[in-house]
CSV table of C-alpha atoms and ligand atoms in Angstrom, one decimal:
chain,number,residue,atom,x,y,z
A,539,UNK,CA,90.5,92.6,125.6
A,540,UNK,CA,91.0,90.1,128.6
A,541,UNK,CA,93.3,87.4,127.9
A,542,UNK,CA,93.0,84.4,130.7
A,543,UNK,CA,95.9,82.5,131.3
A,544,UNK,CA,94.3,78.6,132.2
A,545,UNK,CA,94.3,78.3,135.5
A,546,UNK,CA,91.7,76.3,136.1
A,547,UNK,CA,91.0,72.9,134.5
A,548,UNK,CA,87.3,73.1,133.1
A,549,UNK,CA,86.0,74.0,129.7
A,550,UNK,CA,84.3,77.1,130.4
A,551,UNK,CA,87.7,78.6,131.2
A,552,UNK,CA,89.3,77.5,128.3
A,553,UNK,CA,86.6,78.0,125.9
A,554,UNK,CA,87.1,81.7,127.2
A,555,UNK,CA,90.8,81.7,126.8
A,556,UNK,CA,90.2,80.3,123.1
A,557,UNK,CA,87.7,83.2,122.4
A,558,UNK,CA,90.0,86.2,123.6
A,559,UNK,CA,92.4,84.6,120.8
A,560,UNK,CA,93.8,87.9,118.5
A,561,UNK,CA,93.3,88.0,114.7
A,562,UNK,CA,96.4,89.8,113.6
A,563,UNK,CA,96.3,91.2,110.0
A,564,UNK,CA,99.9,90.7,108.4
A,565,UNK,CA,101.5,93.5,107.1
A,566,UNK,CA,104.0,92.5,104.6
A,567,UNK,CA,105.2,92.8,101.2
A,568,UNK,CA,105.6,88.5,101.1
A,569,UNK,CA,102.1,88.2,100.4
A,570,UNK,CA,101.2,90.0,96.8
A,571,UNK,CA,97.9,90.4,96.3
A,572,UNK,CA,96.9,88.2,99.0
A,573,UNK,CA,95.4,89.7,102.4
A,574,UNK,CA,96.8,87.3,105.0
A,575,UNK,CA,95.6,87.4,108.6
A,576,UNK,CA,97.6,85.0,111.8
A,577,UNK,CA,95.3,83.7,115.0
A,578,UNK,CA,97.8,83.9,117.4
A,579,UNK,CA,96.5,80.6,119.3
A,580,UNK,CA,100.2,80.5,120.5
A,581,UNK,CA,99.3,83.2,122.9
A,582,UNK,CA,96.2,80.9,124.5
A,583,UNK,CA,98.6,80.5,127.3
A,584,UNK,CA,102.5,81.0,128.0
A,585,UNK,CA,103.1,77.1,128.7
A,586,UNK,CA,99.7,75.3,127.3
A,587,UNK,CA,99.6,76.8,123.9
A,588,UNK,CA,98.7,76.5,120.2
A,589,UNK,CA,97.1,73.1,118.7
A,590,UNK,CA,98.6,71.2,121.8
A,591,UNK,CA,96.1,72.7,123.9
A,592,UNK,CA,93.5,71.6,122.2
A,593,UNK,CA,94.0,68.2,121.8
A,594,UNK,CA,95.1,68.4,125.4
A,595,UNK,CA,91.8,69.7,126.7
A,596,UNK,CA,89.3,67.1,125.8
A,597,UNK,CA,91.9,64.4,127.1
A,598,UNK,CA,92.9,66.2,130.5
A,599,UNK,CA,88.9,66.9,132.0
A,600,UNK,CA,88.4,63.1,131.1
A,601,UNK,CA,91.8,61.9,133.1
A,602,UNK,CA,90.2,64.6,136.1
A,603,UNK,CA,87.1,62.8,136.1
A,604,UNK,CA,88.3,59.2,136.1
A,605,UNK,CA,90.6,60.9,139.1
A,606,UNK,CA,93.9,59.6,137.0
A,607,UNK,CA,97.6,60.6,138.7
A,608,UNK,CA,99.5,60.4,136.3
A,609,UNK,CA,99.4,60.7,132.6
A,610,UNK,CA,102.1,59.0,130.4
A,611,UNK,CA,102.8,60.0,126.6
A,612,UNK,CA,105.8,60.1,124.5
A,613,UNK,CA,107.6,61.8,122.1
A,614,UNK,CA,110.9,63.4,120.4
A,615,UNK,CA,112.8,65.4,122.6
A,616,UNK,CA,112.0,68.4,120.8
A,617,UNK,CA,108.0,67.8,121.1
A,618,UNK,CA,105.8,70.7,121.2
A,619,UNK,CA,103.1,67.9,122.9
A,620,UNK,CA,105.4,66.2,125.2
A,621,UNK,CA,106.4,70.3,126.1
A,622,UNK,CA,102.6,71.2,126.5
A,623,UNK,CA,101.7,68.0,128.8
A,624,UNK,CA,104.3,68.3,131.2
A,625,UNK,CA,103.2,72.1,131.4
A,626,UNK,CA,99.2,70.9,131.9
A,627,UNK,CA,100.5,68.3,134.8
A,628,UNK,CA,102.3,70.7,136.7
A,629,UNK,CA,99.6,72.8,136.6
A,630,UNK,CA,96.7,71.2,137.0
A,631,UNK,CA,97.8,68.6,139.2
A,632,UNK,CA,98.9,65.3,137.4
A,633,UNK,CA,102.3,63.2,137.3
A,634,UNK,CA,103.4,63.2,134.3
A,635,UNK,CA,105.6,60.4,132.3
A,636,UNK,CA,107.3,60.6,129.4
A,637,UNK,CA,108.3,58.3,126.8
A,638,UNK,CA,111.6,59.7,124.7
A,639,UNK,CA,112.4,58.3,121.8
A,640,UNK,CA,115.8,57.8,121.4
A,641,UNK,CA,119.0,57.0,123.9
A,642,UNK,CA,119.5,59.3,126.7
A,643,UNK,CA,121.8,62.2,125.3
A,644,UNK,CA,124.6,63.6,127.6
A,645,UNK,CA,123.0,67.0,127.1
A,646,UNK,CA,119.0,67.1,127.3
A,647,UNK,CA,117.6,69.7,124.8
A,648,UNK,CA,116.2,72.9,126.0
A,649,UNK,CA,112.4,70.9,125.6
A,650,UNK,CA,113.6,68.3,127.5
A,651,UNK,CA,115.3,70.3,130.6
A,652,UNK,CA,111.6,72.4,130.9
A,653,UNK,CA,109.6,69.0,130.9
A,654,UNK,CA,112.2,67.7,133.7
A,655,UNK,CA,111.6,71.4,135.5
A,656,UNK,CA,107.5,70.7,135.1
A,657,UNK,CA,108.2,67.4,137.0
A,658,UNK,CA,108.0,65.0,134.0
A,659,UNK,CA,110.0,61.8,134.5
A,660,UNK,CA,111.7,60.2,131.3
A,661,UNK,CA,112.0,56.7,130.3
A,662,UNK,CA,114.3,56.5,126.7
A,663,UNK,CA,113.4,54.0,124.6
A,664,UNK,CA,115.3,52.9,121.2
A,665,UNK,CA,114.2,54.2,118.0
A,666,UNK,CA,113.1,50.1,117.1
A,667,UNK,CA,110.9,49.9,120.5
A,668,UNK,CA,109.5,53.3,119.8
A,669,UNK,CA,107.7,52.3,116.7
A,670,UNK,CA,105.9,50.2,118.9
A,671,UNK,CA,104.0,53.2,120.5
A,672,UNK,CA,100.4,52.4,119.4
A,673,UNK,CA,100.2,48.9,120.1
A,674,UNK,CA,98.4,47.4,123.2
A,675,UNK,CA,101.5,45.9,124.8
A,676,UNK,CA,104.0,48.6,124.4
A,677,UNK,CA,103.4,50.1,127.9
A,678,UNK,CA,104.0,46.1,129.5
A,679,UNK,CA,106.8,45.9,127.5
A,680,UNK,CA,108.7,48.8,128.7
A,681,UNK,CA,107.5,47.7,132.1
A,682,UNK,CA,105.6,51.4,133.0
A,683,UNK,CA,103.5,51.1,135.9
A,684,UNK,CA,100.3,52.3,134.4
A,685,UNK,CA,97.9,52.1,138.1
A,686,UNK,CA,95.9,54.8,138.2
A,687,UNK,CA,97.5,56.2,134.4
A,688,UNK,CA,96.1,58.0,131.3
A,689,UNK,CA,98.4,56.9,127.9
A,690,UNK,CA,98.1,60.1,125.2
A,691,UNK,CA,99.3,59.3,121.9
A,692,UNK,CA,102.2,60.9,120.6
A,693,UNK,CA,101.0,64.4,119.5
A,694,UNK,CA,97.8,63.6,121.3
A,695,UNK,CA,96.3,62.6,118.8
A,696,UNK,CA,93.2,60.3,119.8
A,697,UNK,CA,89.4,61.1,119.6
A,698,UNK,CA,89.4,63.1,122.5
A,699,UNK,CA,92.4,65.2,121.1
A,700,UNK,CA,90.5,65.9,117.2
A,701,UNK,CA,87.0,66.7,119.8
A,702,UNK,CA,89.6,69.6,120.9
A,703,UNK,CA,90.4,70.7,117.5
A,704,UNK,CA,86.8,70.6,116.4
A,705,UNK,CA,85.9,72.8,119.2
A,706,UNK,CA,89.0,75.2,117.7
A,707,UNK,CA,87.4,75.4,113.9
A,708,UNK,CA,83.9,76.5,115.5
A,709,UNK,CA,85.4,79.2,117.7
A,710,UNK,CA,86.9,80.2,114.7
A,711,UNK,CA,83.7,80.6,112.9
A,712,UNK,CA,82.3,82.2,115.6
A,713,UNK,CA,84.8,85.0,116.2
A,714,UNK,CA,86.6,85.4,113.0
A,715,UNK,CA,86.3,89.1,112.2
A,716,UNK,CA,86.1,89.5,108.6
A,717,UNK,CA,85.0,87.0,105.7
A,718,UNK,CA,87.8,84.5,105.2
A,719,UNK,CA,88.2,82.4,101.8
A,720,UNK,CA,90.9,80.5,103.3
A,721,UNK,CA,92.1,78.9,106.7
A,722,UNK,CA,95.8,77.4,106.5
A,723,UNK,CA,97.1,74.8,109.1
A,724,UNK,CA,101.1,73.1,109.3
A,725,UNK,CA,99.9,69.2,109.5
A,726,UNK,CA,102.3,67.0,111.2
A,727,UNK,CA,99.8,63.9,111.9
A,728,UNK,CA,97.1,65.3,109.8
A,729,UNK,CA,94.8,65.0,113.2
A,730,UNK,CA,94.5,69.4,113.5
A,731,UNK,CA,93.3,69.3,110.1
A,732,UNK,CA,91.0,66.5,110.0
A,733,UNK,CA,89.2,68.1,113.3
A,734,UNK,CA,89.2,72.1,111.6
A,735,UNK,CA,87.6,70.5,108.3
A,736,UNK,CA,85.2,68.7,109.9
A,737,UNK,CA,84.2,72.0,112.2
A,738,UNK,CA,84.5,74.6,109.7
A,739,UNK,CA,82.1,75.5,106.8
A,740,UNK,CA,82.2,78.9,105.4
A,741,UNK,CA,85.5,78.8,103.9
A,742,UNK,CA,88.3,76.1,102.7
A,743,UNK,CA,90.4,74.5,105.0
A,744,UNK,CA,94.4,73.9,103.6
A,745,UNK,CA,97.1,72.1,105.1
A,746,UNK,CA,100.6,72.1,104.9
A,747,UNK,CA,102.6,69.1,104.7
A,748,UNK,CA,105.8,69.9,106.7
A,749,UNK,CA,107.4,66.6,106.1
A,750,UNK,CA,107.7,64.0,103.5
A,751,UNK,CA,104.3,61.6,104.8
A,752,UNK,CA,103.6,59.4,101.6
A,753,UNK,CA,99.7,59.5,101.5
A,754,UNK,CA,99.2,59.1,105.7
A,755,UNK,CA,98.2,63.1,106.1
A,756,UNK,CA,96.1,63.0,104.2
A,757,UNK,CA,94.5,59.4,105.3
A,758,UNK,CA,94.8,60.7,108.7
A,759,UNK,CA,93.2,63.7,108.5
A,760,UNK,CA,90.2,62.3,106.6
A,761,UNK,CA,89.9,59.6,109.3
A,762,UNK,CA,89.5,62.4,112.0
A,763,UNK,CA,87.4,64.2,109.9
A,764,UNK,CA,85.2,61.0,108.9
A,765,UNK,CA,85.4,60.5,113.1
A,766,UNK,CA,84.3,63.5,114.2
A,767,UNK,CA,81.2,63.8,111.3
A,768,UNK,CA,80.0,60.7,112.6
A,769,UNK,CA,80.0,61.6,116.0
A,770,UNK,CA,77.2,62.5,118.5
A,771,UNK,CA,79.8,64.5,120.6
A,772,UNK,CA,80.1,67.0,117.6
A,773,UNK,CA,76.7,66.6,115.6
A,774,UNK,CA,77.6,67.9,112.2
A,775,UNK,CA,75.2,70.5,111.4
A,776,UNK,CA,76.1,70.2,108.0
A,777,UNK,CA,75.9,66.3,106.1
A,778,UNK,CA,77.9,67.4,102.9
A,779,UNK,CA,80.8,65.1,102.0
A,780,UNK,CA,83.7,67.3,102.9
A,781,UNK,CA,87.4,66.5,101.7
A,782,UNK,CA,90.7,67.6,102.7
A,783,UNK,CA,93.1,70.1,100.6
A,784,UNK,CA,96.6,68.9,101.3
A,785,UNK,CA,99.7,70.6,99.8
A,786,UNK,CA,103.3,68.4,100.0
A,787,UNK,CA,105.5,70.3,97.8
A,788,UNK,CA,106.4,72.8,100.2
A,789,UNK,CA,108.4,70.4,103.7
A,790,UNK,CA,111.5,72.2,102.6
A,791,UNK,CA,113.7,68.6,102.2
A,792,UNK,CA,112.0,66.7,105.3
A,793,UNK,CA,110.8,67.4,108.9
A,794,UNK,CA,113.2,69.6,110.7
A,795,UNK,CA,114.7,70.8,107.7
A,796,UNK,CA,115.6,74.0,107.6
A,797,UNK,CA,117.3,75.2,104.1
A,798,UNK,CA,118.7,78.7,104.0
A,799,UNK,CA,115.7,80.2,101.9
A,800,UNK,CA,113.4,78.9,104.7
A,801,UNK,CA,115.6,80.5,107.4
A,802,UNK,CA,115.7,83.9,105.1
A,803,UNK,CA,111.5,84.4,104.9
A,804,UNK,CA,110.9,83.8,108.2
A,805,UNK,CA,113.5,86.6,109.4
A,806,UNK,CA,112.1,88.2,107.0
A,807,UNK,CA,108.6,87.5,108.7
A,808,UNK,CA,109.1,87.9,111.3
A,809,UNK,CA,111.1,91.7,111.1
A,810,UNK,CA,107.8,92.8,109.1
A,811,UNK,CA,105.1,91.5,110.8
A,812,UNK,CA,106.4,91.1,114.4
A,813,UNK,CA,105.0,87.6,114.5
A,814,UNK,CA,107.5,85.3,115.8
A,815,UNK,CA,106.9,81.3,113.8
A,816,UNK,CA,108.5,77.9,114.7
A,817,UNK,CA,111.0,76.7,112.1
A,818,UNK,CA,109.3,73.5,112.1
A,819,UNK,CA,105.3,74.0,111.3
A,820,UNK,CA,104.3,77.6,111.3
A,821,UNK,CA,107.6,79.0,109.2
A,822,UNK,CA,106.9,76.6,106.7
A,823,UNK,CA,102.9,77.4,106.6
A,824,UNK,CA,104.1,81.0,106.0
A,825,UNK,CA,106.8,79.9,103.7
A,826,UNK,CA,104.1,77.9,101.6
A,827,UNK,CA,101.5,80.6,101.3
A,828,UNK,CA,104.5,83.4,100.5
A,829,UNK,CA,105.4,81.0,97.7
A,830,UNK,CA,101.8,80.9,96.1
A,831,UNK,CA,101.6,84.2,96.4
A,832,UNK,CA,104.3,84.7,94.3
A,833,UNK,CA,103.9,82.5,91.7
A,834,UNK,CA,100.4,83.8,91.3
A,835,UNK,CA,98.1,80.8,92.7
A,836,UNK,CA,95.3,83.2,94.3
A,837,UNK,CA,92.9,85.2,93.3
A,838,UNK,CA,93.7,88.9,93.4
A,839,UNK,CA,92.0,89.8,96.8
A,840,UNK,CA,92.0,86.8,98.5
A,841,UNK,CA,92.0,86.8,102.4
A,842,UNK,CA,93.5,83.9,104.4
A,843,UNK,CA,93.8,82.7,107.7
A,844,UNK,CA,96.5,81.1,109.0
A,845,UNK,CA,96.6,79.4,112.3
A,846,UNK,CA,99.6,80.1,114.6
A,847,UNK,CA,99.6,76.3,115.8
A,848,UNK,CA,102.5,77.4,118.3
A,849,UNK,CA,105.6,75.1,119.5
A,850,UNK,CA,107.2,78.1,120.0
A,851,UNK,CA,109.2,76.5,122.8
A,852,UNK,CA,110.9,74.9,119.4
A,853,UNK,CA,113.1,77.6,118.1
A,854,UNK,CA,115.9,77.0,120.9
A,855,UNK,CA,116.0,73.9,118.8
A,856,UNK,CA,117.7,75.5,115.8
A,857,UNK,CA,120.5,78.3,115.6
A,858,UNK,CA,118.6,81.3,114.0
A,859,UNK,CA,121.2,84.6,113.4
A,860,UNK,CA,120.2,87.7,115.1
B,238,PLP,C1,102.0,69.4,116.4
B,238,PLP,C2,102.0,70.7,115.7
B,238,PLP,C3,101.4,70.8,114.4
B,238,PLP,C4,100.8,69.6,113.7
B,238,PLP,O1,99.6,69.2,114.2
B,238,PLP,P1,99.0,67.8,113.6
B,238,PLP,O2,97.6,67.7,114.3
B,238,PLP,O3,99.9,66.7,114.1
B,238,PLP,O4,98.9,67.8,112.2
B,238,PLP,C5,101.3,72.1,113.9
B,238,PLP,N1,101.9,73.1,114.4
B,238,PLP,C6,102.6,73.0,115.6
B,238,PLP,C7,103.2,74.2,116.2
B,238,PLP,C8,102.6,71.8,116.3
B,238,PLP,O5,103.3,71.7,117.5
């Protein structure tokens, strides 16, 4: 197997990269009765990886062609997106700009000290500004010189971002290498579901609520999907109404929480499978399927895929023994 790192900015390279993805099968006791298989998408590329890359893609061959400098987003300081773009600027040639949320800490997390390394420059903004991200002025008001700029949502999580995605879920179909009843996803935004739902049509699509949303997952997610349907860029081939499965019963107290039992199955994961997870999205994904499992929930026999979404760069976040 070839596995190409993306060293050039243009599809064909990373629609490669995406293809030589791994299908792992799980070995584990976690998972009775239940054949569980991981695509390691966090190995797409050491820096640019897991579902940031693909909502990255779509968004960084559109700022080439408009010849953009610089491209600005924003984030937490632990951001597996904020992480991913400053990686994709240094790389392929673009200033990057962050947004922080939140006052400048006297230490800069571990996230933060490799976006600084990649050449990202910071602006912190107060908690109150910051929930002013999506609307037209908040760029003005910050006063961000935005000549010759691309602005990513946080999470990158615009059209061209769920077009990524969607490109994802038919990869998947197209190099999956058994029968699948079941593909699993962590949903922050909802966006990486949305975009696999819409793509994927031989098996269910589930996500994983890891933190306490209300109802906007699952709105989200069926915006994308509805988004993408109705788009010429990604031509349905099928027209059948499709919904969203949405589990959020398993966010382990709220995002970023990480409750002993939590911490206990992913060493536990990890040791047996040799799969390292994030404590924020992919431990709980893991965590969620493991619990089924065990209470019975699936049918005896049936085989899952879940997506390794990355954001590995996120486990220096939190102190994990051994
Ligand atoms: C951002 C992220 C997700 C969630 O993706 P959404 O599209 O926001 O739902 C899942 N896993 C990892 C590792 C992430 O970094």
């Amino acid at each position: 197997m070839t596995v190409s790192y993306l060293t050039t900015l243009d599809l064909d390279t990373f629609t490669e990269a995406a293809h030589a993805i791994p299908y792992q099968k799980v070995r584990s006791n976690l998972f009775p009765g239940v054949e569980v298989w991981i695509r390691r998408d966090d190995l797409l590329d050491p820096l640019i990886s897991g579902n940031k890359a693909y909502k990255l893609i779509f968004n960084l061959i559109k700022a080439r062609e408009l010849g953009v400098e610089t491209l600005i987003t924003c984030g937490g300081a632990w951001s597996n997106h904020l992480h991913a773009t400053a990686a994709a600027g240094a790389r392929f040639g673009f200033r990057t700009n962050g947004i922080i949320r939140g006052e400048l800490r006297p230490e800069l997390s571990a996230m933060l000290l490799d976006a600084e390394r990649l050449g990202m420059e910071f602006k912190f903004v107060t908690r109150e500004l910051y929930r002013q991200r999506n609307q037209q002025e908040f760029l003005n008001h910050l006063g961000v010189e935005q000549h010759n700029c691309l602005y990513l949502p946080e999470g990158g999580a615009n059209f061209a971002g769920a077009r990524g995605v969607f490109l994802l879920g038919k990869i998947i179909e197209a190099t999956k290498p058994i029968r699948f009843d079941q593909l699993w996803v962590a949903c922050g935004t909802g966006l990486t579901l949305g975009g696999l739902r819409a793509a994927v049509n031989s098996f269910q699509v589930c996500g994983v609520e890891v933190l306490k949303a209300g109802g906007s997952i699952r709105r989200d997610a069926q915006r994308w999907l509805s988004a993408l349907s109705t788009s010429e860029a990604c031509r349905c081939d099928q027209a059948v109404a499709k919904d969203v499965d949405l589990m959020n019963e398993y966010h382990c107290g709220g995002y970023g929480k990480y409750p002993s039992q939590l911490q206990a199955f992913q060493q536990a994961f990890e040791c047996q499978s040799g799969i390292p997870l994030d404590p924020i999205y992919t431990a709980k994904l893991l965590y969620a399927i493991h619990l089924k499992a065990n209470a019975g929930h699936f049918e005896c026999g049936t085989k899952i895929l879940a997506l390794h979404s990355g954001g590995l760069q996120g486990r220096r976040g939190l102190q994990l023994d051994g």
